[in-house]
mmCIF file of C-alpha atoms in Angstrom:
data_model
loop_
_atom_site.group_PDB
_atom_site.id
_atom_site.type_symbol
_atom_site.label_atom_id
_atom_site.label_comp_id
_atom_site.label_asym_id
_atom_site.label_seq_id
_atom_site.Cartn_x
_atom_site.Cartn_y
_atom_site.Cartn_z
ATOM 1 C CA UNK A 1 1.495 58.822 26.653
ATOM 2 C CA UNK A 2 -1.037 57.266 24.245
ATOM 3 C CA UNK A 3 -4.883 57.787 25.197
ATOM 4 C CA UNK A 4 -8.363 57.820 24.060
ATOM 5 C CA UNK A 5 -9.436 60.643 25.928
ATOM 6 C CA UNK A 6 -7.058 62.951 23.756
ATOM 7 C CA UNK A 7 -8.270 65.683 21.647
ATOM 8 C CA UNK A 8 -5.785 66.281 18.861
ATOM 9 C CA UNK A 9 -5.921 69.527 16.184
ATOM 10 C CA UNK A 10 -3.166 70.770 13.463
ATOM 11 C CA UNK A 11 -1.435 73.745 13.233
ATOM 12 C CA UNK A 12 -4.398 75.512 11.405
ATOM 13 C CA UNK A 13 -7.220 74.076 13.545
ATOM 14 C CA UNK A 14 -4.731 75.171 16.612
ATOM 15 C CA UNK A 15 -4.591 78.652 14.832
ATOM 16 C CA UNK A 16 -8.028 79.189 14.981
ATOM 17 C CA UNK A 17 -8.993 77.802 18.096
ATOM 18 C CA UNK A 18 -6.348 80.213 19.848
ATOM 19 C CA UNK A 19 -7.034 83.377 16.929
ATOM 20 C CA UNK A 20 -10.726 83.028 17.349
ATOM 21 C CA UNK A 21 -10.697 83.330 21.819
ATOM 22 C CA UNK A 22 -8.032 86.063 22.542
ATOM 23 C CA UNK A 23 -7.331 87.456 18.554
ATOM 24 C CA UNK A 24 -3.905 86.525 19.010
ATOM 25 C CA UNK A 25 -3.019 83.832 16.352
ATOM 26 C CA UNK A 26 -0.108 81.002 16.672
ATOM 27 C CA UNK A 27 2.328 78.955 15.386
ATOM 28 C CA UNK A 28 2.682 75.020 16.404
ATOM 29 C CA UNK A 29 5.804 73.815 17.463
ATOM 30 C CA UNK A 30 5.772 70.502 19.031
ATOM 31 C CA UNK A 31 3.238 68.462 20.685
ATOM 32 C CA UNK A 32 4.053 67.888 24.539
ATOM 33 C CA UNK A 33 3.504 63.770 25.025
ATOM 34 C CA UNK A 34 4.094 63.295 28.641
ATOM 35 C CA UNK A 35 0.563 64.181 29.556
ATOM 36 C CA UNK A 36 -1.547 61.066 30.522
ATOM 37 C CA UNK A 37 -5.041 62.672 29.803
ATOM 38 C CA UNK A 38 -5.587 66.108 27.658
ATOM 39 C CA UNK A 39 -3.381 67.111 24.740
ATOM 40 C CA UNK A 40 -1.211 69.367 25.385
ATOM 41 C CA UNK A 41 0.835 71.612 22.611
ATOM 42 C CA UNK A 42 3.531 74.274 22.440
ATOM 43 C CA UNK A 43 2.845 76.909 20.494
ATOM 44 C CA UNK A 44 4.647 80.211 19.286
ATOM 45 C CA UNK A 45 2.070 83.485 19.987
ATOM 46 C CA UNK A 46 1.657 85.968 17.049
ATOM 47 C CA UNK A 47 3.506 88.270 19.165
ATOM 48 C CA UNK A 48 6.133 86.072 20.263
ATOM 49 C CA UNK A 49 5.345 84.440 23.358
ATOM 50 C CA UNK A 50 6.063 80.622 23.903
ATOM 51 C CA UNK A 51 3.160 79.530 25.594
ATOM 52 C CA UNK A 52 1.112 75.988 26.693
ATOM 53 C CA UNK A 53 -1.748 74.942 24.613
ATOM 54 C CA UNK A 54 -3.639 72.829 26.909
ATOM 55 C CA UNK A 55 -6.930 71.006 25.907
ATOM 56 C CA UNK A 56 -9.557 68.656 27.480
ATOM 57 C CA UNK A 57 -10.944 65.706 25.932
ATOM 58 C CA UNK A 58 -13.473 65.765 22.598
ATOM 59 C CA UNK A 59 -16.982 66.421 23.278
ATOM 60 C CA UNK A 60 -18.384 63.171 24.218
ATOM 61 C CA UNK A 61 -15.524 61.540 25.235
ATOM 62 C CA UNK A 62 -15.912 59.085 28.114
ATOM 63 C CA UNK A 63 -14.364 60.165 31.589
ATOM 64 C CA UNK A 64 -14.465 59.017 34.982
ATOM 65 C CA UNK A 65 -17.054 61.254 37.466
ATOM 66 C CA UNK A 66 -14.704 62.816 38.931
ATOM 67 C CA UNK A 67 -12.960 64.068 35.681
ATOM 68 C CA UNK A 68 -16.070 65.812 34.721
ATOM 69 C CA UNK A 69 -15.143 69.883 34.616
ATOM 70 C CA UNK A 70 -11.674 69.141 35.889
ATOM 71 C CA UNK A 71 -10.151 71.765 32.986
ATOM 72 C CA UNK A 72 -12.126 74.466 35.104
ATOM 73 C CA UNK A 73 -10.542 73.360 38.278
ATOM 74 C CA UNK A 74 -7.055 73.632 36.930
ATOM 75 C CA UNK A 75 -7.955 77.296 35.802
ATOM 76 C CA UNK A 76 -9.042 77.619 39.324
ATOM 77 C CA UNK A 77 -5.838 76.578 40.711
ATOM 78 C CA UNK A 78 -3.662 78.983 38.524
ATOM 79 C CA UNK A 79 -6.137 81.798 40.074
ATOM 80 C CA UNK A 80 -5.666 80.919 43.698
ATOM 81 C CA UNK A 81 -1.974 80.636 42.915
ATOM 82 C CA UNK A 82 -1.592 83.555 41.668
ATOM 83 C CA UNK A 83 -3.248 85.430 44.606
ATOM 84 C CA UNK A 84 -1.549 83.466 47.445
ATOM 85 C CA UNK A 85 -0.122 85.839 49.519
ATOM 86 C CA UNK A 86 3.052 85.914 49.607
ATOM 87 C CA UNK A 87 3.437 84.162 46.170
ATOM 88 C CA UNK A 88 5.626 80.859 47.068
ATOM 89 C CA UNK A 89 3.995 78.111 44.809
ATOM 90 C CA UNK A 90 5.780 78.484 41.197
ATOM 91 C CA UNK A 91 3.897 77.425 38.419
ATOM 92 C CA UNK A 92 2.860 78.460 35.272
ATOM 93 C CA UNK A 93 0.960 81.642 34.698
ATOM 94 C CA UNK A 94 -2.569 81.288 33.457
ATOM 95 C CA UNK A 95 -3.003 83.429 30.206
ATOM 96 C CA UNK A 96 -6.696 82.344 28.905
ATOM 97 C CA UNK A 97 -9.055 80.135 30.115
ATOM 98 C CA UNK A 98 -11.178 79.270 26.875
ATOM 99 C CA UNK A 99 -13.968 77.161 25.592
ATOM 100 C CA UNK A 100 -12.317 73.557 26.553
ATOM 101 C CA UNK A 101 -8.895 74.521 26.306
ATOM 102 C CA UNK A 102 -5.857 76.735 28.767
ATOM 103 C CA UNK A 103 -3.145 78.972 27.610
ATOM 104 C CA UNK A 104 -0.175 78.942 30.298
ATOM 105 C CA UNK A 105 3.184 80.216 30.024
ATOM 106 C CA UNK A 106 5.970 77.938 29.571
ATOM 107 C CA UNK A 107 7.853 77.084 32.600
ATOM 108 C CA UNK A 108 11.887 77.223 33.020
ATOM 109 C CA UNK A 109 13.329 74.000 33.173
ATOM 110 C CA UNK A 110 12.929 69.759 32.814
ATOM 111 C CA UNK A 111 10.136 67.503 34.610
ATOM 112 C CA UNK A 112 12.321 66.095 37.312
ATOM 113 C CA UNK A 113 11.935 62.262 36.090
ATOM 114 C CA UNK A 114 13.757 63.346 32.959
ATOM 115 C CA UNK A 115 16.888 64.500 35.086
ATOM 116 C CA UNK A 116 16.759 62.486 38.388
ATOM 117 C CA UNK A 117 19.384 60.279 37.402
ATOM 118 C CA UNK A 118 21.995 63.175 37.588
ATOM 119 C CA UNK A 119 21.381 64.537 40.640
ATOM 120 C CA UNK A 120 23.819 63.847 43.282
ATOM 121 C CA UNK A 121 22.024 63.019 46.829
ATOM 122 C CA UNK A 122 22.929 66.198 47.986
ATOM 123 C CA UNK A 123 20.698 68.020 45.519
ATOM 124 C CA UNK A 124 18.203 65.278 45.946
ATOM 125 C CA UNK A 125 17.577 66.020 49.490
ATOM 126 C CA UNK A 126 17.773 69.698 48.941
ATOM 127 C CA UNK A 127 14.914 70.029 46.097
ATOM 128 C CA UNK A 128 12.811 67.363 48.552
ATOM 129 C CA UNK A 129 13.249 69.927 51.301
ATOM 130 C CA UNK A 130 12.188 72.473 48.546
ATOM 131 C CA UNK A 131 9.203 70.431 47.597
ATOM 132 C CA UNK A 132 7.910 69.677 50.936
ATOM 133 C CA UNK A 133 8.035 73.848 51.591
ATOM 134 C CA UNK A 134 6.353 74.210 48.481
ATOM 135 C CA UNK A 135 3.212 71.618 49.178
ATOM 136 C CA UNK A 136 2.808 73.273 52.852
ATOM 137 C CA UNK A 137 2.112 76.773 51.028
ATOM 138 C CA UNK A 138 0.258 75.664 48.450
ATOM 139 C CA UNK A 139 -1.722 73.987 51.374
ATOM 140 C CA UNK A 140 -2.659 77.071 53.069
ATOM 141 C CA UNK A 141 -5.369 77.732 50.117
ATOM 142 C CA UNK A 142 -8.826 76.990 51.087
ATOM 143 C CA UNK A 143 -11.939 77.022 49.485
ATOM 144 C CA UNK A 144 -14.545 79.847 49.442
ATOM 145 C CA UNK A 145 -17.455 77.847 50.315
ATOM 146 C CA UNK A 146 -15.672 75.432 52.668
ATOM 147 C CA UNK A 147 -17.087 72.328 51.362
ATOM 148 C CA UNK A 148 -14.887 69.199 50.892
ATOM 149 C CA UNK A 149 -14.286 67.771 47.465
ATOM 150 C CA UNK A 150 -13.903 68.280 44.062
ATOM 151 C CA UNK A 151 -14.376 71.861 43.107
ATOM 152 C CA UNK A 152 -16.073 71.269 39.646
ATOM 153 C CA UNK A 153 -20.113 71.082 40.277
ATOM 154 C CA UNK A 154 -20.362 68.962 36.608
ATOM 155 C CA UNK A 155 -18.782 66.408 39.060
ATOM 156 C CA UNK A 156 -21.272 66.335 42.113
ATOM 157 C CA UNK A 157 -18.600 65.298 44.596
ATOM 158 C CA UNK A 158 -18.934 67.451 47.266
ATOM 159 C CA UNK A 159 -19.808 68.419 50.845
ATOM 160 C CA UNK A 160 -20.074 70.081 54.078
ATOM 161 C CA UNK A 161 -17.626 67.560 55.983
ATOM 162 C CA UNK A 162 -14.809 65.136 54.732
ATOM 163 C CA UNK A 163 -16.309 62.130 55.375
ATOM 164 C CA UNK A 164 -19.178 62.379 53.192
ATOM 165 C CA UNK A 165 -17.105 63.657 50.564
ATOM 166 C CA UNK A 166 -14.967 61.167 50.569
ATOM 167 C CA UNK A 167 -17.012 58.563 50.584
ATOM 168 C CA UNK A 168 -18.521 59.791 47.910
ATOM 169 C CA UNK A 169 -15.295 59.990 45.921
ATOM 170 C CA UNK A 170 -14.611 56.016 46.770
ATOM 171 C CA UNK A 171 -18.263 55.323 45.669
ATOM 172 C CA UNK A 172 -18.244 57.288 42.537
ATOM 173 C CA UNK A 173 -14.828 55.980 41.201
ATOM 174 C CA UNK A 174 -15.885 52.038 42.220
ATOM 175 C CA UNK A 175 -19.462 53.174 40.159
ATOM 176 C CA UNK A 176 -17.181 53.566 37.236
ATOM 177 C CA UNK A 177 -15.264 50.550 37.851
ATOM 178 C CA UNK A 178 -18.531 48.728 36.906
ATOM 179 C CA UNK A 179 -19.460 51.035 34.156
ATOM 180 C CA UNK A 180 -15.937 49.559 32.284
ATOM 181 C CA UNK A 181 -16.061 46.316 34.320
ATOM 182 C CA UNK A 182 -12.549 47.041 35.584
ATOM 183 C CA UNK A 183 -10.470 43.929 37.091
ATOM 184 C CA UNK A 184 -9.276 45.195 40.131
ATOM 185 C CA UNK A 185 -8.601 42.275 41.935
ATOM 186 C CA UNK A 186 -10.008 43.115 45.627
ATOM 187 C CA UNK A 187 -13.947 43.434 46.384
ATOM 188 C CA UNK A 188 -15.681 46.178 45.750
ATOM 189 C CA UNK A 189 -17.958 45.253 48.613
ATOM 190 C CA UNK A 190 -14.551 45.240 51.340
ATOM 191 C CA UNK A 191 -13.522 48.679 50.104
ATOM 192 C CA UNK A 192 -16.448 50.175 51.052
ATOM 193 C CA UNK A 193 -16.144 48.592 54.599
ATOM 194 C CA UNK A 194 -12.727 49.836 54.900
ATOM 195 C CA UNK A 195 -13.925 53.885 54.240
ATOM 196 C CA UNK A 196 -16.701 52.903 56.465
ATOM 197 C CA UNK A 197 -13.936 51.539 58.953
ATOM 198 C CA UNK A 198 -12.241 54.799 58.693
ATOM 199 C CA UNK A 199 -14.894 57.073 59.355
ATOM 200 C CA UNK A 200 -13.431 58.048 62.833
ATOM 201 C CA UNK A 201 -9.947 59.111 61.090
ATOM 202 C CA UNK A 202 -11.740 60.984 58.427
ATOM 203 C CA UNK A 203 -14.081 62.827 60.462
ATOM 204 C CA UNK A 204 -10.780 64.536 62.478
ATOM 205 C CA UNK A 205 -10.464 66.839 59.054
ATOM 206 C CA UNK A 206 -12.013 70.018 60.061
ATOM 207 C CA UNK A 207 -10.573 72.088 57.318
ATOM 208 C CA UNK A 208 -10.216 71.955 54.023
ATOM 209 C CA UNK A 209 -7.109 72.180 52.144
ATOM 210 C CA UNK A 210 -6.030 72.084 48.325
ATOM 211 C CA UNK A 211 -4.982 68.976 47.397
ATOM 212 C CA UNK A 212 -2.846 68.810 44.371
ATOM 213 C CA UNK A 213 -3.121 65.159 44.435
ATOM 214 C CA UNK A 214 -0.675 63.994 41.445
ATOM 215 C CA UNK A 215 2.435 65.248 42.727
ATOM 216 C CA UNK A 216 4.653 62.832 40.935
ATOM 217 C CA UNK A 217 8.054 64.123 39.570
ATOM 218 C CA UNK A 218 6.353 64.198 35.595
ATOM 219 C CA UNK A 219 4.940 67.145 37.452
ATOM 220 C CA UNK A 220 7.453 69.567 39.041
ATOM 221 C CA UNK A 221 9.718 70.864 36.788
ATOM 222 C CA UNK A 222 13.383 71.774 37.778
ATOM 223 C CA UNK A 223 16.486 74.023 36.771
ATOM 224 C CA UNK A 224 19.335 72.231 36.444
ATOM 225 C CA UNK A 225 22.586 74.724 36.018
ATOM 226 C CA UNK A 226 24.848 73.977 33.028
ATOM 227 C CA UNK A 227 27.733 72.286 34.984
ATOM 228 C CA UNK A 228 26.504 72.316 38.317
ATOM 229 C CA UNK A 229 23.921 69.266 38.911
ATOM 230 C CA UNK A 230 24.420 69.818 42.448
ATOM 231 C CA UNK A 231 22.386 73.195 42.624
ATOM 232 C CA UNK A 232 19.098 72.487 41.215
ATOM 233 C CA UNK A 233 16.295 74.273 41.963
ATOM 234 C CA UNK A 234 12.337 73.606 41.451
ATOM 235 C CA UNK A 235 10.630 76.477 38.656
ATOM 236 C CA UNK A 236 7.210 75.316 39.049
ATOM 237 C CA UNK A 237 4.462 72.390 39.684
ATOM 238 C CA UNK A 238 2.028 71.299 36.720
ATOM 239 C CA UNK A 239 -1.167 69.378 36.010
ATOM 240 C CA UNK A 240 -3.508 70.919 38.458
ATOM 241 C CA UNK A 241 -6.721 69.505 37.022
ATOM 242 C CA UNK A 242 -6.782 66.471 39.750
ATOM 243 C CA UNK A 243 -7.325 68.852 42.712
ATOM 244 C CA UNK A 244 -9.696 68.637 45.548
ATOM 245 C CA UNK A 245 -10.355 70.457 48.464
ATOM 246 C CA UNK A 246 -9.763 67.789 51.888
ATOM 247 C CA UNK A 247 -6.908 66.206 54.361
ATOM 248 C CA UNK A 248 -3.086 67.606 53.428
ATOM 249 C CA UNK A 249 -2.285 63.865 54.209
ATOM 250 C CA UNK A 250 -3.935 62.656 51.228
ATOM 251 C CA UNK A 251 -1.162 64.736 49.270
ATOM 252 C CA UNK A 252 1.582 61.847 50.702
ATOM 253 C CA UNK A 253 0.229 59.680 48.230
ATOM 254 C CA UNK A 254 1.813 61.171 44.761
ATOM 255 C CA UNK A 255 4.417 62.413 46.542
ATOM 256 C CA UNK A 256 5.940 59.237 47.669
ATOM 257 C CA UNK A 257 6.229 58.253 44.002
ATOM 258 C CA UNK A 258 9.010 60.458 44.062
ATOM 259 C CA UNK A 259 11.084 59.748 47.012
ATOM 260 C CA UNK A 260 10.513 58.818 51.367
ATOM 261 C CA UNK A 261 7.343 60.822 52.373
ATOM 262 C CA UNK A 262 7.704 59.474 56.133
ATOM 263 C CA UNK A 263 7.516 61.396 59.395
ATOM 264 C CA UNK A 264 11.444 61.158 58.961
ATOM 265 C CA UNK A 265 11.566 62.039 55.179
ATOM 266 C CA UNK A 266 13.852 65.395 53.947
ATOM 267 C CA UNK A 267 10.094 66.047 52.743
ATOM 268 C CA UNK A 268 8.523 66.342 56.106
ATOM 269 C CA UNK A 269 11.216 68.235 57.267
ATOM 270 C CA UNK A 270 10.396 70.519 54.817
ATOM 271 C CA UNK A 271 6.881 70.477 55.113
ATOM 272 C CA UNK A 272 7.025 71.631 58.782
ATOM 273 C CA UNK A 273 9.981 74.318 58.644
ATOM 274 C CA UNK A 274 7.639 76.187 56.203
ATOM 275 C CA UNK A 275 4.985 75.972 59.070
ATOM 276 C CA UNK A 276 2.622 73.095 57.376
ATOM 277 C CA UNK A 277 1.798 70.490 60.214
ATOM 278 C CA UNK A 278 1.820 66.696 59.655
ATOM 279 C CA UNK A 279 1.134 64.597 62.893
ATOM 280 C CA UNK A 280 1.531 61.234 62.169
ATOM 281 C CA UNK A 281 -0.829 59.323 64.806
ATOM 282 C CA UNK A 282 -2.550 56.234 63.999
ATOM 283 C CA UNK A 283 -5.560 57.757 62.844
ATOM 284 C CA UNK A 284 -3.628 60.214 60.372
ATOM 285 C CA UNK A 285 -1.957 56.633 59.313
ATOM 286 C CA UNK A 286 -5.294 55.256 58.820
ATOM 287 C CA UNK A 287 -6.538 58.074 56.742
ATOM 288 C CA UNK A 288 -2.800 57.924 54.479
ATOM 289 C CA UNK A 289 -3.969 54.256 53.798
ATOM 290 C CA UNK A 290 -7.389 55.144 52.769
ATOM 291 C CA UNK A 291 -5.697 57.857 50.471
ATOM 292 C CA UNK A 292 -3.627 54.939 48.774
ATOM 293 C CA UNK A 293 -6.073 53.248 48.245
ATOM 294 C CA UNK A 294 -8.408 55.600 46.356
ATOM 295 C CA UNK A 295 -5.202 56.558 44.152
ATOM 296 C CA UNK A 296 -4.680 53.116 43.345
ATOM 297 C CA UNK A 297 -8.400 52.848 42.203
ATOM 298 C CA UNK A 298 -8.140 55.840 40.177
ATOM 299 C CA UNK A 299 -4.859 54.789 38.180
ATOM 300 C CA UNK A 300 -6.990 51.413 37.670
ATOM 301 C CA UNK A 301 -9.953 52.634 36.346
ATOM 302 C CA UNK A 302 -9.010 55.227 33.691
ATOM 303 C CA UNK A 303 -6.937 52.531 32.039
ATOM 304 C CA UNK A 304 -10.538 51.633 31.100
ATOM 305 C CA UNK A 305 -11.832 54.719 29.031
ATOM 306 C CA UNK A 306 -8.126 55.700 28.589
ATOM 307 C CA UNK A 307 -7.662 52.656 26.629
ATOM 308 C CA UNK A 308 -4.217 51.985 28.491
ATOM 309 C CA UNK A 309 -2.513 48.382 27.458
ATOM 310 C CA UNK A 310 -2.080 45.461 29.302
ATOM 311 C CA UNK A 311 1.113 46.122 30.469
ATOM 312 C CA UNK A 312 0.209 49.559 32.333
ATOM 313 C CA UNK A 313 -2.760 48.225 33.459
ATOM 314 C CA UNK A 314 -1.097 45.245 35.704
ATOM 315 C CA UNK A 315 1.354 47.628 37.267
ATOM 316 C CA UNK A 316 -1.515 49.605 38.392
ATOM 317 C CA UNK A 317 -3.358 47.212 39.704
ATOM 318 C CA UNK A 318 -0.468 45.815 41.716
ATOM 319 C CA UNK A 319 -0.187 49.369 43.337
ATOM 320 C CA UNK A 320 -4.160 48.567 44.252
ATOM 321 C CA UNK A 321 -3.575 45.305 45.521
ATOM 322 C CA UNK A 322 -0.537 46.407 47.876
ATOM 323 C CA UNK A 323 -2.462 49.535 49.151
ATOM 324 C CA UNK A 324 -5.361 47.337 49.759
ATOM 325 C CA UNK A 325 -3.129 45.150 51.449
ATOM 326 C CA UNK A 326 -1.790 47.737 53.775
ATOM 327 C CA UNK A 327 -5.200 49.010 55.189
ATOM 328 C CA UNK A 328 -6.269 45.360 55.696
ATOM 329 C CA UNK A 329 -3.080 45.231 57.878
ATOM 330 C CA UNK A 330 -4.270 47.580 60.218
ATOM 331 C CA UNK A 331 -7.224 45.785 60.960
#
C-alpha cells in the first residue's frame, strides 16, 4: 500500500542503518508492500538470518496523536509476548529495537487474505476457533501501571479508568479530523454525545487488557500444507504498533473483518474454551458500537496525512457512516 508516512532507504542506506545498531550488516531482498503505514523490508543478516526490517515514518512526518511513539509500543508487545507464561501467542521474535526502526524474525507462512479463497469451511472454522484461543491469551497481558490507553507517553492518551481514556482517544482522533479537515460525513458534535451516552457501559471495564486492535487477516499469518488446504494452521499475528491497554470487546472490531465475531461465532467459541470471557449484555453491545465507531474514525482520518485516494477514502467512510448508524440505533 502506497503512503506518505513511509520512510524508504536502499540496500546501502539499509546496510548501515542495521551495521551501525547491532554490527551485523545485511543484504536487501525485497520490500514487503502490504503494510499500510511504516516500511517494512526483508533483509538477509551477515550471518544468514532472514529477518524483518521494520521502520517508522521520516522525522517530521505528520501522524495522527495517537500514532505518536507507536514503534515503541510494538517493541513492547513482542516483550510481553515473549514472557507470557505459558507462551501461546505466536508471533515474530523481536531481535533489535533501534533508533526508529525493529528487527523481527520472519514468520512461517502467508497473511491469511492471500490464501482465504482456498480454504475449505472446515479449515475456516477451525483456524477461527484457533484465532479466538489465540486473542483470549494474548488478552490475559496487562499493563504494569494499570492505566487505560495507549502505552506510548509521546501520545498523552492515558488514564486511571476507561472512560477517561477513551474519551480521550475519540477526542484526540476527531482533533485531528480538523487538523486535515477530514469529510466524515456525521457531526463531530453527535459523536461526542454518543461516548458521553456510553459512559455507563464504559465505566463497567475494571481491568485493563491488551488490545491488539487491527486484527484483520493482512495480519495473522497461516501455514498452509502442500496438498492439504484443509489443515491449516495460524504461525503468528503481526503489526502490533496499534495496541492499547482497555475493554477485550473493543478487539471484535478488526476481527469481524475477517469472519462472524457474534456471541454464536466459531470465534467466540474459541475465545471462551481458552478461558477468555465475553458476555454479551446490552451494555457490552453498547460499548462494541462505540468501538466501531472509533475504528471507523481512525481508518478515515489517516487517509488524510496518509495521502490515501479517493477511492479508499469513500469505502472508509461508509464503514463510519454504518457504525455511526448502528449506535444511533440503540438510542
Amino acid at each position: 500500500m502506497q503512503s506518505l508516512t513511509k520512510r524508504r532507504l536502499s540496500a546501502a542506506e539499509l546496510d548501515a542503518l542495521v551495521r551501525g545498531s547491532t554490527g551485523v550488516g545485511c543484504r536487501l531482498e525485497t520490500e514487503l508492500t502490504d503494510g499500510w503505514f511504516n516500511s517494512a523490508y526483508r533483509v538477509r543478516l551477515d550471518d544468514g538470518r532472514a529477518v524483518v526490517v521494520k521502520l517508522a515514518p521520516p522525522a517530521g512526518a505528520p501522524v495522527l496523536r495517537y500514532e505518536r511513539g507507536i514503534m515503541a509500543t510494538e517493541a513492547m508487545v513482542y516483550r510481553r509476548l515473549a514472557s507470557l507464561s505459558g507462551g501461546g501467542v505466536p508471533t515474530p521474535a523481536l531481535l533489535h529495537a533501534g533508533d526508529g526502526f525493529l528487527a523481527v524474525s520472519v514468520l512461517e507462512g502467508t497473511p491469511w487474505d492471500k490464501v482465504a479463497d482456498r480454504l475449505p469451511l472446515t479449515a475456516r472454522t477451525a483456524l477461527r476457533r484457533e484465532l479466538g484461543a489465540i486473542t483470549a491469551r494474548l488478552h490475559a497481558l496487562a499493563p504494569e501501571d494499570g492505566r487505560f490507553g495507549y502505552p506510548a507517553p509521546e501520545s498523552a492518551l492515558s488514564a486511571p479508568d476507561w472512560r477517561t481514556a477513551f474519551t480521550a482517544m475519540v477526542d484526540a482522533i476527531l482533533d485531528d479530523a480538523e487538523r486535515w479537515q477530514s469529510a466524515l460525513g456525521v457531526p463531530p458534535a453527535d459523536i461526542r454525545t454518543m461516548v458521553a451516552e456510553g459512559g455507563y457501559a464504559l465505566d463497567e471495564v475494571t481491568e485493563p487488557r491488551l488490545i491488539h486492535f487491527d486484527l484483520w487477516p493482512g495480519n495473522i499469518f497461516v501455514h498452509v500444507p502442500a496438498g492439504n488446504a484443509s489443515d491449516p494452521r495460524i504461525t503468528g499475528i503481526i503489526d502490533h504498533e496499534r495496541a492499547f491497554w482497555g475493554d477485550p470487546a473493543a478487539e471484535l472490531v478488526s476481527l469481524a473483518f475477517g469472519g462472524a465475531a457474534g456471541p454464536d461465532s466459531d470465534l467466540v467459541a474459541g475465545y471462551v474454551q481458552a478461558g477468555g470471557r465475553l458476555d454479551f449484555t446490552p451494555a457490552f453491545r453498547h460499548r462494541l458500537a462505540l468501538y466501531g465507531l472509533y475504528l471507523g474514525l481512525l481508518l478515515v482520518v489517516e487517509c488524510g496525512p496518509r495521502g490515501y485516494d479517493a477511492d479508499h477514502l469513500a469505502s472508509c467512510r461508509r464503514t463510519l457512516n454504518d457504525h455511526f448508524a448502528e449506535l444511533r440505533a440503540l438510542g
